[in-house]
XYZ file of C-alpha atoms in Angstrom:
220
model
C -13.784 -33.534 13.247
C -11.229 -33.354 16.091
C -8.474 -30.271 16.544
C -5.965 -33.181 16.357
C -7.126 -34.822 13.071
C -7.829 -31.943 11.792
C -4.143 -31.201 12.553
C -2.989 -34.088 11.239
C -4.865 -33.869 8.077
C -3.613 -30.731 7.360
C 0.062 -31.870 7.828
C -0.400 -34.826 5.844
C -1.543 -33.052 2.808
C 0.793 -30.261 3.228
C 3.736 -32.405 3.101
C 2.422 -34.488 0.049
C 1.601 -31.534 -1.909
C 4.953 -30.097 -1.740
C 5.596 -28.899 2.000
C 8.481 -29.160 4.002
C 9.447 -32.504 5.890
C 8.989 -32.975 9.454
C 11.187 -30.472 11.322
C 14.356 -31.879 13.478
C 13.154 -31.771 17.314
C 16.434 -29.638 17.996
C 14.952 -26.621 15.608
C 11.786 -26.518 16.978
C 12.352 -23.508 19.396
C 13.964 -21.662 16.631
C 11.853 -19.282 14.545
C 12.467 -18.953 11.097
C 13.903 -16.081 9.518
C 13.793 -16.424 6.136
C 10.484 -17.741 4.067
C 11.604 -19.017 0.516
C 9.162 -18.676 -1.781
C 7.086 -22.152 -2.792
C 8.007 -23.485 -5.922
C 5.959 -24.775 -9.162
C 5.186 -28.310 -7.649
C 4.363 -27.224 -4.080
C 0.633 -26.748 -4.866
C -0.277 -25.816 -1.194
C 1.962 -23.839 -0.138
C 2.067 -21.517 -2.946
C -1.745 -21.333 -2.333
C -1.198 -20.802 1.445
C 1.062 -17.807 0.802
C -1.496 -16.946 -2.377
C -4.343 -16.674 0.324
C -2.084 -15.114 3.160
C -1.225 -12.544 1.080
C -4.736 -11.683 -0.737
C -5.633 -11.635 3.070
C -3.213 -9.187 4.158
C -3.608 -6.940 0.811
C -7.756 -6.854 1.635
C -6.942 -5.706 5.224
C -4.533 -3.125 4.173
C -7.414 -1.836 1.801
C -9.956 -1.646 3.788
C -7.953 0.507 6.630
C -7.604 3.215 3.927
C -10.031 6.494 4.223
C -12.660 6.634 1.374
C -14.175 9.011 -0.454
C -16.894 9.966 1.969
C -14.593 9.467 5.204
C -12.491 12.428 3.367
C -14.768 14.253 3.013
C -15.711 14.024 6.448
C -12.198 14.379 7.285
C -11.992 17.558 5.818
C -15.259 19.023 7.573
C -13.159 18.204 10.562
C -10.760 20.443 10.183
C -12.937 23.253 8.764
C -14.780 22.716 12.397
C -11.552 22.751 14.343
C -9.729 25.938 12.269
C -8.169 28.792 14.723
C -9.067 31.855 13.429
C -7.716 34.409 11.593
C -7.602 33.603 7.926
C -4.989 34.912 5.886
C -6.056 35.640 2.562
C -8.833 33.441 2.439
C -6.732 30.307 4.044
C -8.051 28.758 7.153
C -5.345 27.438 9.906
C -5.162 25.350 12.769
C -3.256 25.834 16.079
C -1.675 22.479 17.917
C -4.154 22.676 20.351
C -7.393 22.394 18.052
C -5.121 19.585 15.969
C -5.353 17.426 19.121
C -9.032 18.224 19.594
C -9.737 17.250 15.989
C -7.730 13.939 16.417
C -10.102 12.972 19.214
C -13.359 13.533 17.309
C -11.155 11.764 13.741
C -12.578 8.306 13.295
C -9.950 5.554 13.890
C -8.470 5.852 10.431
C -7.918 9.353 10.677
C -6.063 9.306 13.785
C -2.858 7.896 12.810
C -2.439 11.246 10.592
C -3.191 13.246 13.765
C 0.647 13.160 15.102
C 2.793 15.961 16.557
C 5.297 14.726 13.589
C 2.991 15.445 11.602
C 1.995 18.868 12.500
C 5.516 19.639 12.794
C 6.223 19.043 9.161
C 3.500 20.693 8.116
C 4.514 23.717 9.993
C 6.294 26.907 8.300
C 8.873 29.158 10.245
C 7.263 32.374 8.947
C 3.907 31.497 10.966
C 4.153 33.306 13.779
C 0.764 32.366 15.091
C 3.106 28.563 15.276
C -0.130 27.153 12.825
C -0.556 24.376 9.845
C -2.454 25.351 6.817
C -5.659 23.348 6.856
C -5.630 22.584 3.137
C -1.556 21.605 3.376
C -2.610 18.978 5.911
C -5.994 17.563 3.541
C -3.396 17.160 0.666
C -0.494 15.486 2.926
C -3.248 12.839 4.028
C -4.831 12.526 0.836
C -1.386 12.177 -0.973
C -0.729 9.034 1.824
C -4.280 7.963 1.058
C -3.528 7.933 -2.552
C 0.025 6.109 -2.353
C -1.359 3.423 -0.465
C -3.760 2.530 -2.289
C -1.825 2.615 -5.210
C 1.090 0.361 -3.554
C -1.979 -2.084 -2.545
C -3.477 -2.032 -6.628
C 0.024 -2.387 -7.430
C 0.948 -5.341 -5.334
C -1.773 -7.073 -6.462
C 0.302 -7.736 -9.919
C 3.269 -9.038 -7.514
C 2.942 -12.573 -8.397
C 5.914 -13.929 -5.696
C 4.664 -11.692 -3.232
C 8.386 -10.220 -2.576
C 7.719 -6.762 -3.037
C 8.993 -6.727 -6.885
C 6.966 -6.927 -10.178
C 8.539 -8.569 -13.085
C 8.392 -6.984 -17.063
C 4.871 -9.035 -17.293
C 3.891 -8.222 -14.504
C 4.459 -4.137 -15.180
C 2.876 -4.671 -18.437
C -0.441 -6.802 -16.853
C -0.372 -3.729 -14.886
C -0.472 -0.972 -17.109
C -2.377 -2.232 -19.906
C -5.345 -2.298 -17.029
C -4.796 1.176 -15.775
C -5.052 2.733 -19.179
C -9.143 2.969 -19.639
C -8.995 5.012 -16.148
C -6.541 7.421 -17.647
C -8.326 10.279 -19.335
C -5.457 10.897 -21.599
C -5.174 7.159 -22.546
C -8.399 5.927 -22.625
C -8.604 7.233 -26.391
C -5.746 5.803 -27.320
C -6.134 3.089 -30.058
C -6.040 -0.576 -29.160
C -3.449 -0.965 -31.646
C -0.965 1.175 -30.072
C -1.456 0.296 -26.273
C 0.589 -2.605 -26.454
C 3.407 -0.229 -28.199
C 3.173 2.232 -25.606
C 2.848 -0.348 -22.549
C 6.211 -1.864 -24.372
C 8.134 1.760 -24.387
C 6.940 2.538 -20.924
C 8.028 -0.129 -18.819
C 11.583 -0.147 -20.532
C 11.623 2.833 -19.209
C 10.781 1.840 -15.955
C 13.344 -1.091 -16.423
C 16.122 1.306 -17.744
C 15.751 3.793 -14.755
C 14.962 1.393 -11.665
C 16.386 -1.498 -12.242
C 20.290 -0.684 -13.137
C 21.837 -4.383 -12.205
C 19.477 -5.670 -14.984
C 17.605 -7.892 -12.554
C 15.054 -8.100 -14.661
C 12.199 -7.381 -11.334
C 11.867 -3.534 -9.685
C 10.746 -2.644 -6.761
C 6.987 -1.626 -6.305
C 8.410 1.210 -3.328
C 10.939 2.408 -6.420
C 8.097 2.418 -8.353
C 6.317 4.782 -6.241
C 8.995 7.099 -5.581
């Protein structure tokens, strides 16, 4: 099959299955800044922006560190620590940060900024050091909240950044077997707790009774 029919195909189909009619020759060197989102009857390009999205989401997920590449991470910085200790806490000196970033693998280096060591750095070190540990946490806390924003947006039905009550709820009744403190909780009162917990969420985060919130509120 030919670029051009296959082009043609694809336009065909796209406009008979709910996508937009043929643009006016005038807007054509105009980009579009604003993407409404499909709606029930446009059966492709709700599943275009279905697929763009899952696409974008598995990306997003698979730049994060793992387990093991934390690990790793954090034999990094053991290597690269600038002696002394102070009571039993290893630190690192600007100089060994930017040899460590060179030796990080590509997902490590983003965290290996001189923002970063500067907000990880404490007026009363004299020795002008960051606390190795301080530094593991701050990445593993981005780590963390990243991956959770990605789990979370999966739920995001529209794909605007917001989750509706269902949504929430779809949300939370899945996370609580991977909650220690949950996972015993009786099946009869998980959907009573789910209930009281995202009214909460509702009552707190979404004040102009929207009836969406934020997943980046949700975060915070």
């Amino acid at each position: 099959m030919s670029h051009n029919l296959h082009n043609d195909l694809f336009l065909h189909y796209y406009k008979a299955w709910g996508g937009v009619e043929d643009y006016e020759s005038d807007n054509l060197g105009i980009p579009d800044f604003f993407q409404r989102v499909p709606q029930d009857n446009e059966i492709l390009p709700a599943k275009l922006r279905e697929d763009a999205r899952s696409a974008l989401l598995e990306r997003k997920s698979i730049g994060l560190l793992s387990n093991s590449e934390l690990q790793e991470f954090w034999y990094l910085l053991e290597r690269y620590h600038s002696p002394p200790t102070v009571n039993g806490e290893k630190f690192m000196n600007y100089e060994n940060f930017r040899k460590a970033s060179k030796e990080a693998s590509p997902k490590a280096k983003q965290y290996f900024t001189a923002s970063t060591f500067a907000k990880l750095l404490h007026e009363d070190e004299i020795l002008s050091r960051i606390n190795i540990l301080a530094f593991f946490n701050y990445v593993m806390k981005k780590v963390w909240l990243q991956q959770t924003h990605v789990g979370i947006s999966l739920y995001d039905v529209c794909g605007e950044g917001y989750l509706r009550e269902t949504d929430l709820e779809n949300y939370m009744l899945e996370l609580i077997p991977t909650l220690c403190q949950l996972s015993v909780m009786e099946s009869t009162f998980q959907t009573f707790y789910v209930c009281t917990a995202v009214r909460k969420f509702f009552f707190f985060l979404d004040p102009l009774r929207s009836g969406r919130v934020r997943i980046t509120d949700i975060l915070a």
